Amino acid sequence: MWLFNIGFVAILLIIFLVKYSDFEPRKSILYFLICLPFFMALILHLGFDSEFVLLNGLAFTLYNSFAYRFATRLISERKAKEQAAHLLRELKATQSLLNDTATRDERIRIARDLHDTLGHHLTGLSIHLEVASHCVSNQVPKHIAKAQQITRLLLSDVRDSVSSMRENQTIDLYTSLKSLCSDVAGLNVVLDYDPAIRISDALLAQTLFHSVQEAITNSIKHSDANELNVSLQLENQTVQLRIKDNGNKNAELNLGNGLLGMQERLALVKGAIEFKHSDTGFVINATLPHKLNPHTLA
């Protein structure tokens, strides 16, 4: 602008100002850039007394102000869309987890009803037939023995069905986590899930899910990371959760409400968690039991 005192350079400054706003610089720098045409016009007016130079400088300053307001509005709308997409992805993942948990609970309820109703009735029938077998008759013992055999088969089938339904109550945690980690705006989330992990307890599944959810939110809000690695591995009947990003390598460790909430969730399932900054970024290490024992939970 000093060497080439023409409007084209001022127009280039407007374009530069709009693009520079994407990097969220300090307000003082932005205000200086907005008022730069007027400062230059004031210098030229005092030094050379150029005609209309102050009017042009004021006009380009107003253009800069308008462009800055327009750019900040676009940035705000873009962030709002990214936040909405993030919340929608979390909602879909949570819904998937809740649906799977609800299905599991319903199957357990059906298994319990089968055992408590049909199983008990068949047991009663077997007892009555056992009593009838002691009655005096030539043909009765033969038919009663057959009925007892059928009853035992029915009881065996019911027990097998109930056992099979209870054994297949694993929660599809991987699908929920995969949905949660997909298409995160501004953050590449890599999920490494050990297929040997089979979670059947709803509380444990929710604890793992919310821990990963909070880690993603924490990286988006408080870190300049662009990559997040999430690893769940089964080791010695424990689930090892390791989450690492590549942002804020030299930042001071401060536990906010989200990380404190993560600690509290793991405490409920007798798990342990550790937060630390490394040379490569922020790291979360957690250890959780693979299966929960209801008698050990306080």
mmCIF file of C-alpha atoms in Angstrom:
data_model
loop_
_atom_site.group_PDB
_atom_site.id
_atom_site.type_symbol
_atom_site.label_atom_id
_atom_site.label_comp_id
_atom_site.label_asym_id
_atom_site.label_seq_id
_atom_site.Cartn_x
_atom_site.Cartn_y
_atom_site.Cartn_z
ATOM 1 C CA MET A 1 0.000 0.000 0.000
ATOM 2 C CA TRP A 2 2.945 2.342 0.622
ATOM 3 C CA LEU A 3 4.706 1.561 -2.648
ATOM 4 C CA PHE A 4 1.616 1.193 -4.837
ATOM 5 C CA ASN A 5 -1.009 3.662 -3.716
ATOM 6 C CA ILE A 6 -3.859 2.231 -5.779
ATOM 7 C CA GLY A 7 -7.242 0.774 -4.864
ATOM 8 C CA PHE A 8 -6.309 -2.710 -6.124
ATOM 9 C CA VAL A 9 -3.866 -3.171 -3.241
ATOM 10 C CA ALA A 10 -6.574 -2.163 -0.769
ATOM 11 C CA ILE A 11 -8.905 -4.720 -2.341
ATOM 12 C CA LEU A 12 -6.219 -7.384 -1.875
ATOM 13 C CA LEU A 13 -6.056 -6.360 1.779
ATOM 14 C CA ILE A 14 -9.802 -7.042 2.101
ATOM 15 C CA ILE A 15 -9.311 -10.557 0.679
ATOM 16 C CA PHE A 16 -6.335 -11.132 2.978
ATOM 17 C CA LEU A 17 -8.351 -9.958 5.981
ATOM 18 C CA VAL A 18 -11.172 -12.423 5.226
ATOM 19 C CA LYS A 19 -8.802 -15.389 4.905
ATOM 20 C CA TYR A 20 -6.719 -14.306 7.895
ATOM 21 C CA SER A 21 -9.830 -14.398 10.101
ATOM 22 C CA ASP A 22 -9.955 -18.199 9.683
ATOM 23 C CA PHE A 23 -6.817 -18.520 11.827
ATOM 24 C CA GLU A 24 -8.407 -16.687 14.788
ATOM 25 C CA PRO A 25 -5.613 -14.096 15.339
ATOM 26 C CA ARG A 26 -5.572 -11.558 18.143
ATOM 27 C CA LYS A 27 -8.199 -8.830 17.998
ATOM 28 C CA SER A 28 -5.563 -6.102 18.070
ATOM 29 C CA ILE A 29 -4.003 -7.398 14.845
ATOM 30 C CA LEU A 30 -7.383 -7.608 13.132
ATOM 31 C CA TYR A 31 -8.345 -4.082 14.192
ATOM 32 C CA PHE A 32 -5.013 -2.792 12.915
ATOM 33 C CA LEU A 33 -5.591 -4.432 9.523
ATOM 34 C CA ILE A 34 -9.108 -3.024 9.345
ATOM 35 C CA CYS A 35 -7.892 0.533 10.016
ATOM 36 C CA LEU A 36 -4.697 0.230 7.953
ATOM 37 C CA PRO A 37 -6.128 1.949 4.827
ATOM 38 C CA PHE A 38 -7.163 4.971 6.904
ATOM 39 C CA PHE A 39 -3.732 5.148 8.615
ATOM 40 C CA MET A 40 -2.015 5.054 5.239
ATOM 41 C CA ALA A 41 -4.419 7.670 3.856
ATOM 42 C CA LEU A 42 -3.732 9.921 6.856
ATOM 43 C CA ILE A 43 0.027 9.659 6.324
ATOM 44 C CA LEU A 44 -0.324 10.380 2.610
ATOM 45 C CA HIS A 45 -2.630 13.302 3.286
ATOM 46 C CA LEU A 46 -0.259 14.873 5.805
ATOM 47 C CA GLY A 47 2.807 14.245 3.677
ATOM 48 C CA PHE A 48 1.572 14.880 0.176
ATOM 49 C CA ASP A 49 -1.839 16.482 0.640
ATOM 50 C CA SER A 50 -3.346 14.120 -1.953
ATOM 51 C CA GLU A 51 -6.879 14.879 -3.022
ATOM 52 C CA PHE A 52 -9.660 12.619 -1.720
ATOM 53 C CA VAL A 53 -7.088 10.340 -0.071
ATOM 54 C CA LEU A 54 -8.779 10.521 3.350
ATOM 55 C CA LEU A 55 -12.178 9.743 1.822
ATOM 56 C CA ASN A 56 -10.777 6.728 -0.015
ATOM 57 C CA GLY A 57 -8.990 5.520 3.109
ATOM 58 C CA LEU A 58 -12.179 5.802 5.148
ATOM 59 C CA ALA A 59 -14.154 3.995 2.448
ATOM 60 C CA PHE A 60 -11.706 1.050 2.332
ATOM 61 C CA THR A 61 -11.670 0.929 6.143
ATOM 62 C CA LEU A 62 -15.449 0.550 6.086
ATOM 63 C CA TYR A 63 -15.094 -2.161 3.431
ATOM 64 C CA ASN A 64 -12.610 -3.960 5.676
ATOM 65 C CA SER A 65 -14.976 -3.709 8.630
ATOM 66 C CA PHE A 66 -17.835 -5.138 6.596
ATOM 67 C CA ALA A 67 -15.633 -7.939 5.243
ATOM 68 C CA TYR A 68 -14.433 -8.818 8.753
ATOM 69 C CA ARG A 69 -17.984 -8.979 10.111
ATOM 70 C CA PHE A 70 -19.032 -11.107 7.154
ATOM 71 C CA ALA A 71 -16.059 -13.464 7.645
ATOM 72 C CA THR A 72 -16.690 -13.874 11.384
ATOM 73 C CA ARG A 73 -20.352 -14.629 10.685
ATOM 74 C CA LEU A 74 -19.341 -17.345 8.199
ATOM 75 C CA ILE A 75 -16.836 -18.788 10.680
ATOM 76 C CA SER A 76 -19.494 -18.856 13.426
ATOM 77 C CA GLU A 77 -21.976 -20.602 11.147
ATOM 78 C CA ARG A 78 -19.355 -23.141 10.080
ATOM 79 C CA LYS A 79 -18.461 -23.922 13.700
ATOM 80 C CA ALA A 80 -22.131 -24.221 14.569
ATOM 81 C CA LYS A 81 -22.620 -26.724 11.735
ATOM 82 C CA GLU A 82 -19.583 -28.712 12.864
ATOM 83 C CA GLN A 83 -20.879 -28.742 16.441
ATOM 84 C CA ALA A 84 -24.317 -29.824 15.260
ATOM 85 C CA ALA A 85 -22.778 -32.615 13.173
ATOM 86 C CA HIS A 86 -20.722 -33.708 16.176
ATOM 87 C CA LEU A 87 -23.789 -33.777 18.434
ATOM 88 C CA LEU A 88 -25.792 -35.666 15.804
ATOM 89 C CA ARG A 89 -23.048 -38.281 15.486
ATOM 90 C CA GLU A 90 -22.940 -38.690 19.275
ATOM 91 C CA LEU A 91 -26.729 -38.987 19.358
ATOM 92 C CA LYS A 92 -26.734 -41.721 16.708
ATOM 93 C CA ALA A 93 -23.979 -43.640 18.485
ATOM 94 C CA THR A 94 -25.760 -43.326 21.840
ATOM 95 C CA GLN A 95 -29.029 -44.416 20.282
ATOM 96 C CA SER A 96 -27.328 -47.471 18.798
ATOM 97 C CA LEU A 97 -25.884 -48.391 22.175
ATOM 98 C CA LEU A 98 -29.208 -47.872 23.976
ATOM 99 C CA ASN A 99 -31.101 -49.928 21.391
ATOM 100 C CA ASP A 100 -28.630 -52.769 21.758
ATOM 101 C CA THR A 101 -28.877 -52.563 25.547
ATOM 102 C CA ALA A 102 -32.673 -52.499 25.418
ATOM 103 C CA THR A 103 -32.687 -55.574 23.173
ATOM 104 C CA ARG A 104 -30.379 -57.364 25.566
ATOM 105 C CA ASP A 105 -32.559 -56.505 28.578
ATOM 106 C CA GLU A 106 -35.682 -57.648 26.755
ATOM 107 C CA ARG A 107 -34.125 -60.998 25.905
ATOM 108 C CA ILE A 108 -33.099 -61.486 29.524
ATOM 109 C CA ARG A 109 -36.655 -60.685 30.610
ATOM 110 C CA ILE A 110 -38.069 -63.234 28.158
ATOM 111 C CA ALA A 111 -35.575 -65.842 29.342
ATOM 112 C CA ARG A 112 -36.548 -65.168 32.955
ATOM 113 C CA ASP A 113 -40.265 -65.438 32.155
ATOM 114 C CA LEU A 114 -39.743 -68.715 30.326
ATOM 115 C CA HIS A 115 -37.901 -70.136 33.275
ATOM 116 C CA ASP A 116 -40.319 -68.833 35.910
ATOM 117 C CA THR A 117 -43.560 -69.841 34.151
ATOM 118 C CA LEU A 118 -43.155 -72.656 31.658
ATOM 119 C CA GLY A 119 -40.332 -74.297 33.565
ATOM 120 C CA HIS A 120 -42.238 -74.287 36.843
ATOM 121 C CA HIS A 121 -45.396 -75.657 35.254
ATOM 122 C CA LEU A 122 -43.509 -78.509 33.629
ATOM 123 C CA THR A 123 -41.802 -79.294 36.904
ATOM 124 C CA GLY A 124 -45.204 -79.488 38.592
ATOM 125 C CA LEU A 125 -46.484 -81.736 35.834
ATOM 126 C CA SER A 126 -43.542 -84.062 36.288
ATOM 127 C CA ILE A 127 -44.214 -84.295 40.036
ATOM 128 C CA HIS A 128 -47.901 -85.105 39.516
ATOM 129 C CA LEU A 129 -47.053 -87.769 36.962
ATOM 130 C CA GLU A 130 -44.556 -89.245 39.373
ATOM 131 C CA VAL A 131 -47.322 -89.560 41.966
ATOM 132 C CA ALA A 132 -49.720 -91.062 39.439
ATOM 133 C CA SER A 133 -47.160 -93.687 38.511
ATOM 134 C CA HIS A 134 -47.703 -95.299 41.895
ATOM 135 C CA CYS A 135 -51.409 -95.838 41.192
ATOM 136 C CA VAL A 136 -52.629 -99.418 40.641
ATOM 137 C CA SER A 137 -53.301 -100.069 36.951
ATOM 138 C CA ASN A 138 -51.874 -102.205 34.190
ATOM 139 C CA GLN A 139 -51.600 -99.499 31.542
ATOM 140 C CA VAL A 140 -51.103 -96.385 33.609
ATOM 141 C CA PRO A 141 -47.410 -96.905 34.434
ATOM 142 C CA LYS A 142 -46.520 -97.270 30.764
ATOM 143 C CA HIS A 143 -48.285 -94.043 29.693
ATOM 144 C CA ILE A 144 -47.090 -92.155 32.703
ATOM 145 C CA ALA A 145 -43.498 -93.175 32.009
ATOM 146 C CA LYS A 146 -43.859 -91.881 28.455
ATOM 147 C CA ALA A 147 -45.332 -88.612 29.705
ATOM 148 C CA GLN A 148 -42.484 -88.252 32.170
ATOM 149 C CA GLN A 149 -39.990 -88.770 29.380
ATOM 150 C CA ILE A 150 -41.660 -86.074 27.271
ATOM 151 C CA THR A 151 -41.784 -83.723 30.256
ATOM 152 C CA ARG A 152 -38.082 -84.176 30.921
ATOM 153 C CA LEU A 153 -37.351 -83.427 27.268
ATOM 154 C CA LEU A 154 -39.443 -80.262 27.469
ATOM 155 C CA LEU A 155 -37.631 -79.172 30.619
ATOM 156 C CA SER A 156 -34.292 -79.845 28.975
ATOM 157 C CA ASP A 157 -35.291 -77.819 25.905
ATOM 158 C CA VAL A 158 -36.433 -74.918 28.053
ATOM 159 C CA ARG A 159 -33.178 -74.917 30.044
ATOM 160 C CA ASP A 160 -31.139 -75.061 26.837
ATOM 161 C CA SER A 161 -33.106 -72.157 25.344
ATOM 162 C CA VAL A 162 -32.715 -70.048 28.466
ATOM 163 C CA SER A 163 -28.993 -70.800 28.689
ATOM 164 C CA SER A 164 -28.489 -69.994 25.011
ATOM 165 C CA MET A 165 -30.316 -66.669 25.317
ATOM 166 C CA ARG A 166 -28.285 -65.691 28.378
ATOM 167 C CA GLU A 167 -24.963 -66.608 26.760
ATOM 168 C CA ASN A 168 -25.620 -64.438 23.686
ATOM 169 C CA GLN A 169 -26.220 -61.173 25.535
ATOM 170 C CA THR A 170 -23.103 -59.354 24.356
ATOM 171 C CA ILE A 171 -23.546 -55.654 23.575
ATOM 172 C CA ASP A 172 -22.375 -54.468 20.167
ATOM 173 C CA LEU A 173 -20.073 -51.788 21.579
ATOM 174 C CA TYR A 174 -17.844 -51.768 18.485
ATOM 175 C CA THR A 175 -20.638 -50.539 16.188
ATOM 176 C CA SER A 176 -21.515 -47.723 18.589
ATOM 177 C CA LEU A 177 -17.881 -46.643 18.941
ATOM 178 C CA LYS A 178 -17.317 -46.837 15.189
ATOM 179 C CA SER A 179 -20.282 -44.536 14.612
ATOM 180 C CA LEU A 180 -19.011 -42.166 17.303
ATOM 181 C CA CYS A 181 -15.507 -41.988 15.802
ATOM 182 C CA SER A 182 -16.581 -41.526 12.175
ATOM 183 C CA ASP A 183 -16.545 -38.204 10.324
ATOM 184 C CA VAL A 184 -15.448 -35.987 13.204
ATOM 185 C CA ALA A 185 -15.025 -32.455 11.831
ATOM 186 C CA GLY A 186 -11.398 -31.311 12.050
ATOM 187 C CA LEU A 187 -10.263 -34.480 13.837
ATOM 188 C CA ASN A 188 -9.171 -37.807 12.341
ATOM 189 C CA VAL A 189 -10.201 -40.463 14.879
ATOM 190 C CA VAL A 190 -8.599 -43.909 14.420
ATOM 191 C CA LEU A 191 -10.339 -46.754 16.293
ATOM 192 C CA ASP A 192 -8.486 -49.985 17.142
ATOM 193 C CA TYR A 193 -10.929 -52.448 18.762
ATOM 194 C CA ASP A 194 -9.877 -55.926 19.894
ATOM 195 C CA PRO A 195 -12.528 -58.403 18.603
ATOM 196 C CA ALA A 196 -11.873 -60.583 21.671
ATOM 197 C CA ILE A 197 -13.641 -57.954 23.808
ATOM 198 C CA ARG A 198 -17.198 -59.125 24.486
ATOM 199 C CA ILE A 199 -19.084 -56.784 26.790
ATOM 200 C CA SER A 200 -22.314 -58.100 28.323
ATOM 201 C CA ASP A 201 -22.792 -55.577 31.127
ATOM 202 C CA ALA A 202 -24.671 -52.376 30.240
ATOM 203 C CA LEU A 203 -22.876 -50.249 32.868
ATOM 204 C CA LEU A 204 -19.446 -51.294 31.606
ATOM 205 C CA ALA A 205 -20.425 -50.646 27.976
ATOM 206 C CA GLN A 206 -21.770 -47.198 28.839
ATOM 207 C CA THR A 207 -18.605 -46.364 30.802
ATOM 208 C CA LEU A 208 -16.361 -47.229 27.848
ATOM 209 C CA PHE A 209 -18.618 -45.393 25.407
ATOM 210 C CA HIS A 210 -18.829 -42.195 27.458
ATOM 211 C CA SER A 211 -15.063 -42.251 28.105
ATOM 212 C CA VAL A 212 -14.318 -42.258 24.370
ATOM 213 C CA GLN A 213 -17.047 -39.658 23.813
ATOM 214 C CA GLU A 214 -15.561 -37.323 26.412
ATOM 215 C CA ALA A 215 -12.040 -37.788 24.997
ATOM 216 C CA ILE A 216 -13.223 -36.741 21.522
ATOM 217 C CA THR A 217 -15.068 -33.722 22.933
ATOM 218 C CA ASN A 218 -12.029 -32.750 25.008
ATOM 219 C CA SER A 219 -9.735 -32.875 21.954
ATOM 220 C CA ILE A 220 -12.115 -30.757 19.886
ATOM 221 C CA LYS A 221 -12.674 -28.091 22.549
ATOM 222 C CA HIS A 222 -9.328 -27.851 24.358
ATOM 223 C CA SER A 223 -6.674 -29.110 21.960
ATOM 224 C CA ASP A 224 -5.199 -28.139 18.621
ATOM 225 C CA ALA A 225 -4.980 -31.826 17.675
ATOM 226 C CA ASN A 226 -5.944 -33.078 14.253
ATOM 227 C CA GLU A 227 -5.572 -36.794 14.998
ATOM 228 C CA LEU A 228 -6.869 -38.977 17.831
ATOM 229 C CA ASN A 229 -6.078 -42.668 18.333
ATOM 230 C CA VAL A 230 -8.472 -44.831 20.364
ATOM 231 C CA SER A 231 -7.366 -48.348 21.291
ATOM 232 C CA LEU A 232 -9.295 -50.997 23.245
ATOM 233 C CA GLN A 233 -7.388 -54.210 23.950
ATOM 234 C CA LEU A 234 -8.158 -57.271 26.088
ATOM 235 C CA GLU A 235 -5.284 -58.111 28.454
ATOM 236 C CA ASN A 236 -5.481 -60.517 31.434
ATOM 237 C CA GLN A 237 -9.285 -60.277 31.656
ATOM 238 C CA THR A 238 -9.130 -56.475 31.683
ATOM 239 C CA VAL A 239 -9.965 -53.950 28.983
ATOM 240 C CA GLN A 240 -7.071 -51.565 28.330
ATOM 241 C CA LEU A 241 -8.347 -48.265 26.967
ATOM 242 C CA ARG A 242 -5.689 -45.969 25.510
ATOM 243 C CA ILE A 243 -6.560 -42.628 23.923
ATOM 244 C CA LYS A 244 -3.867 -40.367 22.482
ATOM 245 C CA ASP A 245 -3.986 -37.151 20.442
ATOM 246 C CA ASN A 246 -1.247 -35.019 18.873
ATOM 247 C CA GLY A 247 -2.189 -31.643 20.342
ATOM 248 C CA ASN A 248 -1.028 -29.379 23.204
ATOM 249 C CA LYS A 249 2.284 -31.177 23.667
ATOM 250 C CA ASN A 250 3.610 -28.653 26.193
ATOM 251 C CA ALA A 251 0.323 -27.647 27.813
ATOM 252 C CA GLU A 252 -0.260 -27.770 31.539
ATOM 253 C CA LEU A 253 -2.483 -30.624 32.699
ATOM 254 C CA ASN A 254 -5.782 -29.302 34.096
ATOM 255 C CA LEU A 255 -8.627 -31.680 34.895
ATOM 256 C CA GLY A 256 -11.918 -30.104 33.913
ATOM 257 C CA ASN A 257 -15.425 -31.350 34.569
ATOM 258 C CA GLY A 258 -15.293 -33.759 31.627
ATOM 259 C CA LEU A 259 -12.124 -35.562 32.729
ATOM 260 C CA LEU A 260 -13.249 -35.587 36.364
ATOM 261 C CA GLY A 261 -16.530 -37.115 35.242
ATOM 262 C CA MET A 262 -14.566 -39.772 33.372
ATOM 263 C CA GLN A 263 -12.708 -40.604 36.589
ATOM 264 C CA GLU A 264 -15.973 -40.925 38.495
ATOM 265 C CA ARG A 265 -17.481 -43.230 35.864
ATOM 266 C CA LEU A 266 -14.497 -45.572 36.001
ATOM 267 C CA ALA A 267 -14.564 -45.602 39.796
ATOM 268 C CA LEU A 268 -18.127 -46.979 39.663
ATOM 269 C CA VAL A 269 -16.914 -50.062 37.748
ATOM 270 C CA LYS A 270 -13.734 -50.492 39.822
ATOM 271 C CA GLY A 271 -11.542 -49.164 37.006
ATOM 272 C CA ALA A 272 -8.424 -46.986 37.032
ATOM 273 C CA ILE A 273 -7.489 -44.048 34.785
ATOM 274 C CA GLU A 274 -4.422 -41.877 34.213
ATOM 275 C CA PHE A 275 -4.003 -38.581 32.349
ATOM 276 C CA LYS A 276 -0.671 -37.232 31.163
ATOM 277 C CA HIS A 277 1.051 -35.063 28.551
ATOM 278 C CA SER A 278 3.784 -36.683 26.489
ATOM 279 C CA ASP A 279 6.142 -35.479 23.764
ATOM 280 C CA THR A 280 3.573 -36.531 21.190
ATOM 281 C CA GLY A 281 0.402 -35.149 22.809
ATOM 282 C CA PHE A 282 -2.235 -35.822 25.466
ATOM 283 C CA VAL A 283 -2.638 -39.439 26.633
ATOM 284 C CA ILE A 284 -5.406 -41.205 28.569
ATOM 285 C CA ASN A 285 -4.730 -44.699 29.944
ATOM 286 C CA ALA A 286 -7.569 -46.622 31.592
ATOM 287 C CA THR A 287 -8.005 -50.155 32.886
ATOM 288 C CA LEU A 288 -11.466 -51.678 33.275
ATOM 289 C CA PRO A 289 -12.656 -55.175 34.189
ATOM 290 C CA HIS A 290 -13.797 -57.256 31.227
ATOM 291 C CA LYS A 291 -16.762 -58.534 33.220
ATOM 292 C CA LEU A 292 -18.418 -56.936 36.212
ATOM 293 C CA ASN A 293 -19.157 -58.851 39.386
ATOM 294 C CA PRO A 294 -22.336 -57.337 40.897
ATOM 295 C CA HIS A 295 -21.212 -58.332 44.417
ATOM 296 C CA THR A 296 -18.053 -56.197 44.179
ATOM 297 C CA LEU A 297 -19.758 -53.002 43.004
ATOM 298 C CA ALA A 298 -20.393 -50.477 45.758
#
